[in-house]
Coordinates of C-alpha atoms and ligand atoms in Angstrom, one line a residue:
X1 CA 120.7 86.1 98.8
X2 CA 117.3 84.2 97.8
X3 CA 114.7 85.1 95.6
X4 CA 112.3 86.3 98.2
X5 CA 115.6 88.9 98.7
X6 CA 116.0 87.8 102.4
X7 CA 119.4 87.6 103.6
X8 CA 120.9 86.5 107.0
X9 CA 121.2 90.3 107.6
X10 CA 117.7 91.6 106.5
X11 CA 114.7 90.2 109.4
X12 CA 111.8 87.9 108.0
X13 CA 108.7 90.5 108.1
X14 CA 105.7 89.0 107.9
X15 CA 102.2 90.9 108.0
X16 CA 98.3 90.1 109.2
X17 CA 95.9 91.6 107.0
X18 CA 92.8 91.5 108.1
X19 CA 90.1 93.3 105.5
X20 CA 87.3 94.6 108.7
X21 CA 84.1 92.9 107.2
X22 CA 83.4 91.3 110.3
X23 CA 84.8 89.2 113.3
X24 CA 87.6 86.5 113.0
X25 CA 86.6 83.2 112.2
X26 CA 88.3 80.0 112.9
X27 CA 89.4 80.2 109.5
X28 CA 91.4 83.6 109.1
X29 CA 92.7 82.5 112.9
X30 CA 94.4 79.7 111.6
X31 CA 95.9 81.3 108.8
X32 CA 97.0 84.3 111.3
X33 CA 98.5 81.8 113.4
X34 CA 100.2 80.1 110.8
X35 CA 101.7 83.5 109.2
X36 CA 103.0 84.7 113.1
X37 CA 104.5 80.8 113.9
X38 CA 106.4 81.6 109.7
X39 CA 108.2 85.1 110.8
X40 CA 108.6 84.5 114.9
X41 CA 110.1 81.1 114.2
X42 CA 112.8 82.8 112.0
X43 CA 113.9 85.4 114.3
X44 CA 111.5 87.9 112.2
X45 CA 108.8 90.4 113.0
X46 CA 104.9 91.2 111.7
X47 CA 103.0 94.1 110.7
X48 CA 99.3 95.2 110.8
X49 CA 97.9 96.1 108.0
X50 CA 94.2 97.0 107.8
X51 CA 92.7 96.5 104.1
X52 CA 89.8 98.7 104.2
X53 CA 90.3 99.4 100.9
X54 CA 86.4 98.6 99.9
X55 CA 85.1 101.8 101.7
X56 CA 81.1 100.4 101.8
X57 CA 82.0 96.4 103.7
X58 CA 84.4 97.9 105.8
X59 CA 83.7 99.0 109.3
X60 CA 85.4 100.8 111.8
X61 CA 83.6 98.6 114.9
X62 CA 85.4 95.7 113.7
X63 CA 88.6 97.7 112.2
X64 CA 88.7 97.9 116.7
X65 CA 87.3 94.4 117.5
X66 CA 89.9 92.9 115.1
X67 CA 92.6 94.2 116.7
X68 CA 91.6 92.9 120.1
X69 CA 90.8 89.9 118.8
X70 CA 94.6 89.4 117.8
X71 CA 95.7 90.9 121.0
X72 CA 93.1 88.3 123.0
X73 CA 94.7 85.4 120.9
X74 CA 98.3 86.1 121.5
X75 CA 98.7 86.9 117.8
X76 CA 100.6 90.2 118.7
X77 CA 101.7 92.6 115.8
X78 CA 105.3 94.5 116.3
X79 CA 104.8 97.2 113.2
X80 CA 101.4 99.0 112.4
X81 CA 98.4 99.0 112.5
X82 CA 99.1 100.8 108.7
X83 CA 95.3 101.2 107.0
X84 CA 94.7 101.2 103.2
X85 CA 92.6 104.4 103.4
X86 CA 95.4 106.3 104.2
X87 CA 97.4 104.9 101.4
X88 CA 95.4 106.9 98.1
X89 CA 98.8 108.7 97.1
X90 CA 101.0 105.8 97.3
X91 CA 98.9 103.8 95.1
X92 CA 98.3 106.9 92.9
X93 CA 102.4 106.9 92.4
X94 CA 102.3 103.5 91.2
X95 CA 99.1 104.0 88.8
X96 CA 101.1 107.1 87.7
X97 CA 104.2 104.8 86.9
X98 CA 102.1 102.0 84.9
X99 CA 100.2 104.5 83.1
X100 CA 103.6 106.7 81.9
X101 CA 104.2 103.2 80.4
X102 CA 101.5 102.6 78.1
X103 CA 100.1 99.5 81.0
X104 CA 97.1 100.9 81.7
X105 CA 93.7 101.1 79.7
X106 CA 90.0 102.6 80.7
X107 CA 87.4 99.5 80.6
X108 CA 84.1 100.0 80.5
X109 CA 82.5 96.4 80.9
X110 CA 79.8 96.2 82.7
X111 CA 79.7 93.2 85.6
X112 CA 77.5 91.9 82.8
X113 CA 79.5 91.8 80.1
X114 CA 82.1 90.7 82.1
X115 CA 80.7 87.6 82.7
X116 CA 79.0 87.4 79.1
X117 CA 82.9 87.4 77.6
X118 CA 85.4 85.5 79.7
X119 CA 85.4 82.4 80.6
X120 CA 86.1 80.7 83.7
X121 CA 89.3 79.0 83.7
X122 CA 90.3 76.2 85.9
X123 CA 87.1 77.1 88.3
X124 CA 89.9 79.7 89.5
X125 CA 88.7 83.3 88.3
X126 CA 87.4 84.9 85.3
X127 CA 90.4 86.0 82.4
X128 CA 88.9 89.0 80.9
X129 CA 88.3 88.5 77.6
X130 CA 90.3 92.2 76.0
X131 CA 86.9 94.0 75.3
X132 CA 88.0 97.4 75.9
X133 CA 92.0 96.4 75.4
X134 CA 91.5 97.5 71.6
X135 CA 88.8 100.1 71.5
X136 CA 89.9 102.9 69.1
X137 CA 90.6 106.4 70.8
X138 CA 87.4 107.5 69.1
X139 CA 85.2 104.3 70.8
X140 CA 86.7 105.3 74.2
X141 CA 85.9 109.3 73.8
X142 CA 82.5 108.3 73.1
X143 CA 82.6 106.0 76.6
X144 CA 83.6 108.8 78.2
X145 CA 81.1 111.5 76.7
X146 CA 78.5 108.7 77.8
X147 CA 79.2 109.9 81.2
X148 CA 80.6 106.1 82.1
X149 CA 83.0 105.6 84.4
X150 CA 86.0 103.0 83.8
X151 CA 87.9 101.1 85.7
X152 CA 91.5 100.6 84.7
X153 CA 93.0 97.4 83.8
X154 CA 96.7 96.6 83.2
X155 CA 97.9 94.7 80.1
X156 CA 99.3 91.4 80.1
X157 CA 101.7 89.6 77.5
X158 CA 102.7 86.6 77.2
X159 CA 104.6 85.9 80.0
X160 CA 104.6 82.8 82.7
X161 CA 104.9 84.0 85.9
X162 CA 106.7 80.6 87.9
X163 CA 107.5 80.7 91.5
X164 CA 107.9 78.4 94.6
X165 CA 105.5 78.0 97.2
X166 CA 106.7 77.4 100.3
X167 CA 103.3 74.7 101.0
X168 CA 101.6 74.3 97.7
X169 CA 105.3 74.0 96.0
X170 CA 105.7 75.4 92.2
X171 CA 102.8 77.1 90.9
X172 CA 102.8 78.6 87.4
X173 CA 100.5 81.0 85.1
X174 CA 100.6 81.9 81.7
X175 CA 99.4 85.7 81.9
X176 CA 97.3 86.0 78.8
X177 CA 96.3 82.5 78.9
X178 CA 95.1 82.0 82.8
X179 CA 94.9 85.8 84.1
X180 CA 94.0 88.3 81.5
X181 CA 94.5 92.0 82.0
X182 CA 93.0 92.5 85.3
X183 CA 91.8 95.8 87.5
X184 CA 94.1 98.1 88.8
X185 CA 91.3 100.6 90.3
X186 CA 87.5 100.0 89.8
X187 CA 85.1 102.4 88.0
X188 CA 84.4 103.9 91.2
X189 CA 87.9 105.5 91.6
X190 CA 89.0 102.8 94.9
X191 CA 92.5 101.1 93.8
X192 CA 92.2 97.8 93.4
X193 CA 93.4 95.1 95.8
X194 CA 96.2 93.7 93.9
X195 CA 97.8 97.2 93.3
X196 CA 97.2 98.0 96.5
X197 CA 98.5 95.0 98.1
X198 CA 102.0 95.0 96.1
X199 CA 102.7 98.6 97.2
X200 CA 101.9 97.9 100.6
X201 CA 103.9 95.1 101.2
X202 CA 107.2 96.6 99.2
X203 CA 106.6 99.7 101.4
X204 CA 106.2 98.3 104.6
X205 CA 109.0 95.7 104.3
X206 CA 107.3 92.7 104.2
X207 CA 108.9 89.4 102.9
X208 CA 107.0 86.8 104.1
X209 CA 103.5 86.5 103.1
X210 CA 101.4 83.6 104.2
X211 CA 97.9 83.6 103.5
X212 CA 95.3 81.4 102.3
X213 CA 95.3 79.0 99.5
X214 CA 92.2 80.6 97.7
X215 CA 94.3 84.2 96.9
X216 CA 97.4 81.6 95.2
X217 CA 95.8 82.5 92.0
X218 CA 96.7 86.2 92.6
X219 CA 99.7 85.6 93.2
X220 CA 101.1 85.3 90.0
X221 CA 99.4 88.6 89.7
X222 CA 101.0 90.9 92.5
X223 CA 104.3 88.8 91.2
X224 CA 103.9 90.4 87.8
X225 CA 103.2 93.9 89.0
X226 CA 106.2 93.8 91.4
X227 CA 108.3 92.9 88.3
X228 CA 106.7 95.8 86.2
X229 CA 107.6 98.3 89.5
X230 CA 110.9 97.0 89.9
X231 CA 109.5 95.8 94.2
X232 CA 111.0 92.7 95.3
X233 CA 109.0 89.6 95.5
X234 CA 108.7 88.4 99.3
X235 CA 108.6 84.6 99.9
X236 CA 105.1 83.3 99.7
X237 CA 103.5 80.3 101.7
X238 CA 99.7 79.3 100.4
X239 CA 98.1 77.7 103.7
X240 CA 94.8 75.5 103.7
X241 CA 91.5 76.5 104.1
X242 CA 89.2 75.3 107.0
X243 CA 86.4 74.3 105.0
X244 CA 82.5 73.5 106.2
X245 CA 80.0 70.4 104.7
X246 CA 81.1 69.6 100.8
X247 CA 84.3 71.6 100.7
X248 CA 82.6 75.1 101.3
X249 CA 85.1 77.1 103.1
X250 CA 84.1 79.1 106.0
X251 CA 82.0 82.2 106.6
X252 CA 79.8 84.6 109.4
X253 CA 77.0 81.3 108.7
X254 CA 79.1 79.0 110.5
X255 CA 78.3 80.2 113.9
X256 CA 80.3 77.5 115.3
X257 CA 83.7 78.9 113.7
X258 CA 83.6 82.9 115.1
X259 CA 85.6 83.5 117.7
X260 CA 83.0 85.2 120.1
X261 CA 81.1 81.2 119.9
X262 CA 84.8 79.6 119.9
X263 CA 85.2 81.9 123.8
X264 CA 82.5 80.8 124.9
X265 CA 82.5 77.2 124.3
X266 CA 85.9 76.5 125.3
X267 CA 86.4 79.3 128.0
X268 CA 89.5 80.6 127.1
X269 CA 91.6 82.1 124.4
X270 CA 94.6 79.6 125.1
X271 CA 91.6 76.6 124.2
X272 CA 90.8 78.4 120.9
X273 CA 94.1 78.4 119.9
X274 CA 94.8 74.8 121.0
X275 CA 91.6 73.7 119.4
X276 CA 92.6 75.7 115.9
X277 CA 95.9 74.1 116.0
X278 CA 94.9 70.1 117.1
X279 CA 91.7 70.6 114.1
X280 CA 94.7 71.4 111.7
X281 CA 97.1 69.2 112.6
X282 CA 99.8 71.3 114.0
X283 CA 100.1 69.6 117.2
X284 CA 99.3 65.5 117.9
X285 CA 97.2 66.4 121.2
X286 CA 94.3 69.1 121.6
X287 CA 96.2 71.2 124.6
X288 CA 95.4 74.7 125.4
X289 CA 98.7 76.9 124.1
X290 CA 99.6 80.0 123.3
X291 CA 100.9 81.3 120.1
X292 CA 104.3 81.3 121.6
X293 CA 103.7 78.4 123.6
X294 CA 102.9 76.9 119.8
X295 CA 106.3 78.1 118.6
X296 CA 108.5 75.8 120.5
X297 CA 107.9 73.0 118.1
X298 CA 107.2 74.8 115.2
X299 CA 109.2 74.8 112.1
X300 CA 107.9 75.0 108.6
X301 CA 109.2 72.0 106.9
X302 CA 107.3 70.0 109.9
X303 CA 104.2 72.2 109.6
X304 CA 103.9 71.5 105.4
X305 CA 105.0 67.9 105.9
X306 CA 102.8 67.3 108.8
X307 CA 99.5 68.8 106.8
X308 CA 97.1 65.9 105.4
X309 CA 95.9 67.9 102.4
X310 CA 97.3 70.8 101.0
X311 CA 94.3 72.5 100.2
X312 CA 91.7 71.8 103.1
X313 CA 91.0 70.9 106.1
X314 CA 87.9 70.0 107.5
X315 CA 86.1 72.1 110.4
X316 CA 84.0 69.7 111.8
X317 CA 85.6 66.2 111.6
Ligands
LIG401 N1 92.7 91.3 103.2 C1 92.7 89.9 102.7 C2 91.7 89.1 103.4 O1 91.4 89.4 104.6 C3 94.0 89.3 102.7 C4 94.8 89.8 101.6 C5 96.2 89.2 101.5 O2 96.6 88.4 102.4 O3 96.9 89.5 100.6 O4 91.2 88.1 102.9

């Protein structure tokens, strides 16, 4: 048995996750691509999960055009698609559980005084500073007769949270030091991505999770809260981002990336998928593949050694 908990006997499940702010990009294609190439290449399966957990960005044209825009690509899902909005009681359960435990506390910082007390660390993310971690019972009834709403944030200790990356190798935090206590459902009652994204993937079986580098930082995160619920941790591979002009990953701007430009300019889905895959290296020749056609030479170890940087890779060379 490994850490990730996969044994010969239990299938590699990997997921897409698509949150349905708008159209793929070359960007979330190659990390799709990637995260289909991890599972299929070991025998395993993928899920479709549909994080449209922030109510107001997401939108059910492209929660549809998403899912044709896998199917046009190849990327084909076995399990799903599951969709966050459907998910409020599961994520209540596990609120429920951290709360029984003394985890939880209201916080009633403003985006303002958010960024008034913590500071940046490593130009990763903000650690929240404990404002509201030590308000008396008294200070918060006096929040609450205010009429403001909180959000909830779960405490942190002490702990480092250490684990293996399966591209960007070991990668450590020290919770209070480089995380903080961090949201668990915003003031506007949604569940926050973190919580929601641990229960998710312990309920849906998923053991594989490859996604891009920029949510490694998380990581350490949804590993701490899987300890706390007693989930098991799935393996976790932390791909490059295609980035744009001075590192800048990319977005809707770069017109040149979405896939409805990438059709058009290179005629066929099989093209986008060879173009993705030559721009990052996967295979020595731009060729026009499929996903499974991809597959035949694909194996991780080659994929990570055969990647010039672990951390981008440029668009437009
Ligand atoms: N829904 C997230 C996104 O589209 C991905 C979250 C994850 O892979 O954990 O960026």
């Amino acid at each position: 048995m490994t850490e990730s908990g996969v044994t010969e006997a239990t299938p590699v499940v990997g997921r897409f996750a698509p949150s349905p702010t708008g159209r793929m990009h070359a960007g979330n294609i190659y990390a799709a691509l990637i995260a289909w190439l991890v599972a299929k290449s070991q025998g395993g399966h993928m899920v479709l999960r549909i994080e449209d957990l922030d109510r107001e960005r997401s939108k059910s044209v492209y929660i549809d055009q998403i899912q044709r825009d896998f199917e046009t690509l190849g990327l084909f899902w076995d399990e799903g698609p599951y969709f966050q909005h459907d998910r409020d009681e599961a994520y209540a359960e596990a609120f429920g559980r951290l709360e029984a435990r003394g985890l939880l506390y209201p916080c009633f910082c403003t985006r303002a005084d958010l960024h008034a007390a913590s500071a940046p660390h490593r130009g990763e993310k903000l650690v929240y500073a404990g404002t509201c971690r030590h308000l008396s019972d008294a200070e918060v009834e006096a929040r609450w007769a205010a009429g403001r709403m909180p959000g909830w944030r779960v405490a942190v200790d002490s702990r480092t949270i250490a684990f293996e990356d399966l591209v960007q190798g070991t990668y450590a935090q020290k919770l209070d030091r480089d995380c903080g206590d961090f949201l668990i459902r915003r003031s506007d009652g949604a569940f926050a991505y973190q919580l929601a994204v641990v229960v998710d993937d312990a309920a849906q079986g998923v053991n594989s999770v490859v996604r891009g580098v920029d949510l490694l930082c998380s990581t350490p995160q949804q590993r701490y809260l899987q300890d706390l619920l007693g989930l098991p941790h799935p393996a976790y591979a932390h791909v490059p981002l295609l980035v744009a002009e001075q590192n800048r990953r990319l977005s809707k701007r770069d017109r040149d990336a979405a896939l409805d430009e990438l059709l058009a300019r290179f005629g066929s889905p099989r093209a986008v998928i060879g173009h993705i895959a030559a721009v990052a290296g996967l295979v020595p020749e731009e060729a026009p593949a499929t996903p499974e056609e991809l597959l035949k030479d694909f194996s991780l170890e080659r994929f990570r050694d055969g990647l010039p940087d672990l951390v981008q890779i440029p668009w437009r060379s």
